[in-house]
């Protein structure tokens, strides 16, 4: 099978791990069903991505960007999807939702023998990490360790696994932490933070999460964020699935599409206000580091991991036959 996942310029460990992850979980995927494309880890289930493939096998992908198709293209087969929100959007049965396949890394042999560091690790979303701010200095001043989401995926996973606490704006930062039983605190920094994919994953583990919002008391920042949000509202449909009780429907967008000019404006104002923003981020990180953190139930996580193994095994045997 060919492998499909998101390639982020400069790297993003949650996507990049697809390159080696499936060799362990689904070792013969590259040699069977050559006319099929395997959709792997990531929020990639949107109409444009699904079109143009002869056959597609979805193994744990989720919704979160683009337009959700009102009907899956012919030739699409569902192994499983990331969470119940994705299943509902695609008109799938509830048991087609398991959880994000990245939860399996804690069962891989290469991640079984390591020592903990006792550090509190901060990992932002890859887009936030690209803002013109000195993230390493900010983290050091807050007494936490900065972890770039653009680092080598093996190294990033190991640093998350060794931590005592993870402050995550990166969804896969939280997923990996949870898989290794490291408490995590979801933080929101970017005004384009994607709530939908977080709730999709959290619901898959029967986990109720809350977010720590950063930069909320800075007047100039709030003014500019308001301008950006108003711009986003012009491209966002009413069905944007941004809260636990607000769900998108098939055929609509599940999150905003951010124009490149808005991204450029955001980077510009961040650069101008960087001293004040960095000071506030230090304060916010200190506050978040004092929180207890979230963790899914041991039994639920083990159950989902078993379900994934069973589903992968079933797909392997069916495709080989």
Coordinates of C-alpha atoms in Angstrom, one line a residue:
X1 CA 0.0 0.0 0.0
X2 CA 1.0 3.6 -0.6
X3 CA 1.1 5.7 2.5
X4 CA -0.7 9.1 2.7
X5 CA -0.2 11.7 5.5
X6 CA 0.4 15.4 5.9
X7 CA 3.9 16.7 5.1
X8 CA 4.5 19.9 7.0
X9 CA 7.2 22.2 5.7
X10 CA 10.0 22.1 8.3
X11 CA 8.6 19.0 9.9
X12 CA 6.0 18.1 12.4
X13 CA 6.6 15.0 14.5
X14 CA 3.0 13.9 14.8
X15 CA 2.8 13.6 11.0
X16 CA 6.4 12.6 10.4
X17 CA 6.1 9.5 12.6
X18 CA 3.9 7.9 9.9
X19 CA 7.0 7.2 7.9
X20 CA 8.2 4.5 10.4
X21 CA 5.1 3.9 12.6
X22 CA 3.3 1.6 10.2
X23 CA 6.4 -0.6 9.7
X24 CA 6.0 -1.6 13.3
X25 CA 2.2 -1.7 13.7
X26 CA 1.4 -3.0 10.2
X27 CA 4.7 -4.5 9.0
X28 CA 3.6 -5.8 5.6
X29 CA 1.5 -2.8 4.6
X30 CA 4.0 -1.8 1.9
X31 CA 3.8 -5.2 0.1
X32 CA 0.1 -5.9 0.1
X33 CA -2.8 -4.3 -1.8
X34 CA -0.6 -2.1 -4.1
X35 CA -3.6 -0.3 -5.6
X36 CA -4.7 0.9 -2.1
X37 CA -3.6 4.1 -0.3
X38 CA -3.3 3.8 3.5
X39 CA -4.5 7.0 5.3
X40 CA -2.5 7.1 8.5
X41 CA -2.1 9.4 11.5
X42 CA -3.5 12.9 11.2
X43 CA -6.5 15.1 10.7
X44 CA -6.6 14.3 7.0
X45 CA -10.2 13.1 6.3
X46 CA -11.4 15.8 4.1
X47 CA -12.9 15.8 0.6
X48 CA -9.9 17.0 -1.3
X49 CA -7.5 14.5 0.3
X50 CA -9.8 11.5 -0.3
X51 CA -10.4 12.3 -4.0
X52 CA -8.1 10.9 -6.7
X53 CA -7.2 7.6 -5.1
X54 CA -8.3 4.3 -6.6
X55 CA -8.8 2.7 -3.2
X56 CA -8.3 4.1 0.3
X57 CA -7.9 2.3 3.6
X58 CA -8.4 4.6 6.6
X59 CA -6.5 3.4 9.7
X60 CA -7.1 5.9 12.5
X61 CA -7.2 9.2 10.6
X62 CA -9.5 12.0 11.9
X63 CA -11.4 15.0 10.7
X64 CA -10.4 18.5 11.6
X65 CA -9.7 20.5 8.4
X66 CA -11.2 21.1 5.1
X67 CA -14.7 20.0 4.0
X68 CA -16.0 16.7 5.4
X69 CA -17.5 14.7 2.5
X70 CA -21.2 14.1 2.7
X71 CA -20.4 10.7 1.2
X72 CA -17.2 8.7 1.2
X73 CA -15.7 8.2 -2.3
X74 CA -16.2 4.9 -3.9
X75 CA -13.4 2.5 -3.0
X76 CA -12.9 3.9 0.5
X77 CA -12.7 1.3 3.3
X78 CA -12.7 2.1 7.0
X79 CA -10.4 0.1 9.3
X80 CA -11.1 2.6 12.0
X81 CA -11.1 6.4 12.6
X82 CA -9.7 8.5 15.4
X83 CA -12.8 9.4 17.3
X84 CA -16.6 9.4 17.6
X85 CA -17.0 12.9 16.1
X86 CA -15.2 11.8 12.9
X87 CA -17.3 8.6 12.8
X88 CA -20.5 10.7 13.1
X89 CA -19.5 13.2 10.4
X90 CA -18.7 10.4 8.0
X91 CA -21.9 8.4 8.8
X92 CA -20.0 5.5 10.2
X93 CA -21.0 3.0 13.0
X94 CA -19.9 4.0 16.5
X95 CA -17.5 1.0 16.7
X96 CA -15.6 2.3 13.7
X97 CA -14.1 4.9 16.1
X98 CA -11.4 3.6 18.3
X99 CA -8.7 6.3 19.1
X100 CA -5.7 7.9 17.5
X101 CA -3.3 5.1 16.4
X102 CA -0.3 7.1 17.9
X103 CA -1.5 5.7 21.2
X104 CA 0.2 2.5 20.2
X105 CA 3.8 3.8 20.5
X106 CA 4.0 3.0 24.2
X107 CA 3.7 -0.7 23.2
X108 CA 6.6 -0.6 20.7
X109 CA 9.8 -2.3 21.7
X110 CA 12.0 0.7 21.0
X111 CA 10.2 2.8 23.7
X112 CA 10.3 0.3 26.5
X113 CA 13.7 1.0 28.2
X114 CA 14.2 4.6 29.2
X115 CA 14.6 6.7 32.4
X116 CA 12.4 9.6 33.4
X117 CA 13.8 13.1 33.5
X118 CA 11.3 14.6 36.0
X119 CA 10.9 17.6 33.6
X120 CA 7.8 19.6 32.8
X121 CA 7.8 19.8 29.0
X122 CA 6.1 22.4 26.8
X123 CA 5.3 21.6 23.2
X124 CA 3.3 24.1 21.1
X125 CA 1.5 23.5 17.9
X126 CA 3.8 23.5 14.9
X127 CA 2.2 26.7 13.6
X128 CA 2.7 28.5 16.9
X129 CA 6.3 27.3 17.1
X130 CA 7.0 29.2 13.9
X131 CA 6.0 32.5 15.4
X132 CA 9.0 34.9 15.8
X133 CA 9.4 34.3 19.5
X134 CA 12.3 32.8 21.5
X135 CA 10.5 29.8 22.7
X136 CA 13.5 28.2 24.4
X137 CA 14.1 31.3 26.4
X138 CA 10.5 31.7 27.3
X139 CA 10.4 28.1 28.6
X140 CA 13.6 28.4 30.6
X141 CA 12.3 31.6 32.3
X142 CA 9.1 29.6 33.2
X143 CA 11.2 26.7 34.6
X144 CA 10.0 24.2 32.0
X145 CA 11.7 22.5 29.0
X146 CA 10.8 23.6 25.5
X147 CA 10.3 20.8 23.0
X148 CA 10.0 21.7 19.3
X149 CA 7.3 19.8 17.4
X150 CA 9.5 20.0 14.4
X151 CA 12.2 17.8 15.9
X152 CA 13.0 14.2 14.9
X153 CA 9.8 12.2 15.7
X154 CA 11.7 9.4 17.6
X155 CA 13.4 12.0 19.8
X156 CA 10.3 14.0 20.5
X157 CA 8.3 10.9 21.5
X158 CA 11.1 9.8 23.9
X159 CA 11.3 13.3 25.5
X160 CA 7.6 13.3 26.0
X161 CA 7.6 9.8 27.5
X162 CA 10.4 10.7 29.9
X163 CA 8.6 13.8 31.3
X164 CA 6.7 14.1 34.5
X165 CA 4.2 16.6 32.9
X166 CA 3.5 17.8 29.4
X167 CA 2.0 21.3 28.6
X168 CA 0.7 20.7 25.1
X169 CA -0.8 22.8 22.4
X170 CA 0.3 20.1 20.0
X171 CA -2.5 17.4 20.0
X172 CA 0.0 14.6 19.4
X173 CA 2.1 16.0 22.3
X174 CA -0.9 15.2 24.5
X175 CA -1.6 11.8 22.8
X176 CA 1.9 10.6 23.3
X177 CA 2.0 11.8 26.9
X178 CA -1.2 10.0 27.6
X179 CA 0.0 6.8 26.0
X180 CA 3.0 6.8 28.3
X181 CA 0.9 7.7 31.3
X182 CA 2.3 11.2 31.7
X183 CA -0.3 13.8 32.8
X184 CA -0.8 16.6 30.3
X185 CA -2.4 20.1 30.3
X186 CA -4.0 21.2 27.0
X187 CA -3.0 24.9 26.3
X188 CA -4.4 27.3 23.7
X189 CA -2.1 30.0 22.3
X190 CA -3.0 30.4 18.7
X191 CA -6.3 32.1 17.8
X192 CA -6.8 29.3 15.2
X193 CA -6.5 26.5 17.8
X194 CA -8.5 23.5 16.5
X195 CA -10.9 22.4 19.3
X196 CA -12.6 19.8 17.1
X197 CA -9.8 17.4 16.7
X198 CA -9.0 17.6 20.5
X199 CA -12.5 16.7 21.4
X200 CA -12.7 14.0 18.8
X201 CA -9.6 12.3 20.4
X202 CA -10.7 13.0 24.0
X203 CA -14.1 11.6 23.4
X204 CA -12.5 8.4 22.0
X205 CA -11.0 7.8 25.5
X206 CA -14.1 9.0 27.4
X207 CA -11.9 11.8 28.7
X208 CA -13.3 15.3 29.6
X209 CA -10.7 17.9 29.0
X210 CA -10.4 21.6 29.6
X211 CA -8.0 24.1 28.1
X212 CA -5.7 26.7 29.6
X213 CA -5.9 29.9 27.5
X214 CA -2.7 31.9 27.2
X215 CA -2.3 35.7 26.5
X216 CA -5.9 36.5 27.5
X217 CA -5.2 39.6 29.6
X218 CA -3.0 41.6 27.2
X219 CA -5.1 44.4 25.8
X220 CA -3.3 44.9 22.6
X221 CA -3.0 41.2 22.0
X222 CA -6.7 40.7 22.6
X223 CA -7.5 43.6 20.3
X224 CA -5.5 42.0 17.5
X225 CA -6.8 38.6 18.2
X226 CA -10.3 40.0 17.9
X227 CA -9.4 41.3 14.5
X228 CA -8.1 38.0 13.4
X229 CA -11.1 36.1 14.7
X230 CA -13.4 38.5 12.9
X231 CA -11.5 37.7 9.7
X232 CA -11.8 34.0 10.4
X233 CA -15.5 34.3 10.9
X234 CA -15.8 35.4 7.3
X235 CA -14.5 32.1 6.1
X236 CA -16.0 29.8 8.8
X237 CA -19.4 28.2 8.4
X238 CA -21.8 28.2 11.3
X239 CA -21.2 24.5 11.8
X240 CA -17.7 24.7 13.1
X241 CA -17.7 22.1 15.9
X242 CA -15.7 24.2 18.3
X243 CA -17.2 23.2 21.6
X244 CA -18.0 19.9 23.2
X245 CA -21.7 20.2 22.4
X246 CA -21.4 21.8 19.0
X247 CA -20.9 19.3 16.2
X248 CA -20.4 19.8 12.5
X249 CA -22.4 18.1 9.8
X250 CA -21.3 16.3 6.7
X251 CA -20.5 18.5 3.8
X252 CA -19.4 21.5 5.9
X253 CA -16.0 22.7 7.3
X254 CA -15.1 21.6 10.8
X255 CA -12.5 24.4 11.3
X256 CA -11.5 27.7 9.8
X257 CA -9.4 28.0 6.8
X258 CA -6.8 30.7 7.6
X259 CA -5.8 32.9 4.6
X260 CA -2.0 33.2 4.2
X261 CA -2.3 37.0 4.5
X262 CA -3.8 36.6 7.9
X263 CA -1.0 34.3 9.0
X264 CA 1.5 36.9 7.8
X265 CA -0.3 39.7 9.7
X266 CA -0.3 37.6 12.8
X267 CA 3.5 37.0 12.6
X268 CA 4.0 40.7 12.1
X269 CA 2.2 41.8 15.2
X270 CA 3.8 39.1 17.3
X271 CA 7.2 40.3 16.2
X272 CA 6.3 43.9 17.1
X273 CA 4.9 42.9 20.5
X274 CA 7.4 40.1 21.3
X275 CA 8.9 41.4 24.6
X276 CA 5.4 41.8 26.1
X277 CA 4.1 38.6 24.6
X278 CA 7.1 36.6 25.9
X279 CA 6.7 38.0 29.4
X280 CA 3.0 36.9 29.4
X281 CA 3.8 33.5 28.1
X282 CA 6.3 33.0 30.9
X283 CA 3.6 33.8 33.4
X284 CA 1.1 31.6 31.6
X285 CA 3.5 28.6 31.4
X286 CA 4.2 29.0 35.2
X287 CA 0.5 28.9 35.9
X288 CA -0.1 25.9 33.7
X289 CA 2.8 24.0 35.2
X290 CA 1.1 24.1 38.6
X291 CA -2.0 22.3 37.4
X292 CA -2.7 18.7 38.0
X293 CA -3.1 17.6 34.4
X294 CA -5.3 15.1 32.6
X295 CA -4.9 11.4 32.0
X296 CA -7.2 8.8 30.4
X297 CA -8.2 5.7 32.4
X298 CA -5.7 2.8 32.3
X299 CA -8.3 0.3 31.4
X300 CA -9.8 2.4 28.7
X301 CA -6.4 3.0 27.1
X302 CA -5.5 -0.7 27.2
X303 CA -8.9 -1.5 25.7
X304 CA -8.4 0.9 22.8
X305 CA -4.9 -0.4 22.1
X306 CA -6.2 -4.0 22.0
X307 CA -9.0 -2.9 19.6
X308 CA -6.5 -1.3 17.3
X309 CA -4.3 -4.4 17.2
X310 CA -7.4 -6.5 16.4
X311 CA -8.5 -4.2 13.7
X312 CA -5.1 -4.0 12.1
X313 CA -4.9 -7.8 12.2
X314 CA -8.3 -8.1 10.6
X315 CA -7.4 -5.7 7.8
X316 CA -4.1 -7.5 7.2
X317 CA -5.7 -10.9 6.8
X318 CA -8.5 -9.6 4.6
X319 CA -6.2 -7.7 2.3
X320 CA -3.7 -10.6 2.1
X321 CA -6.6 -12.9 1.1

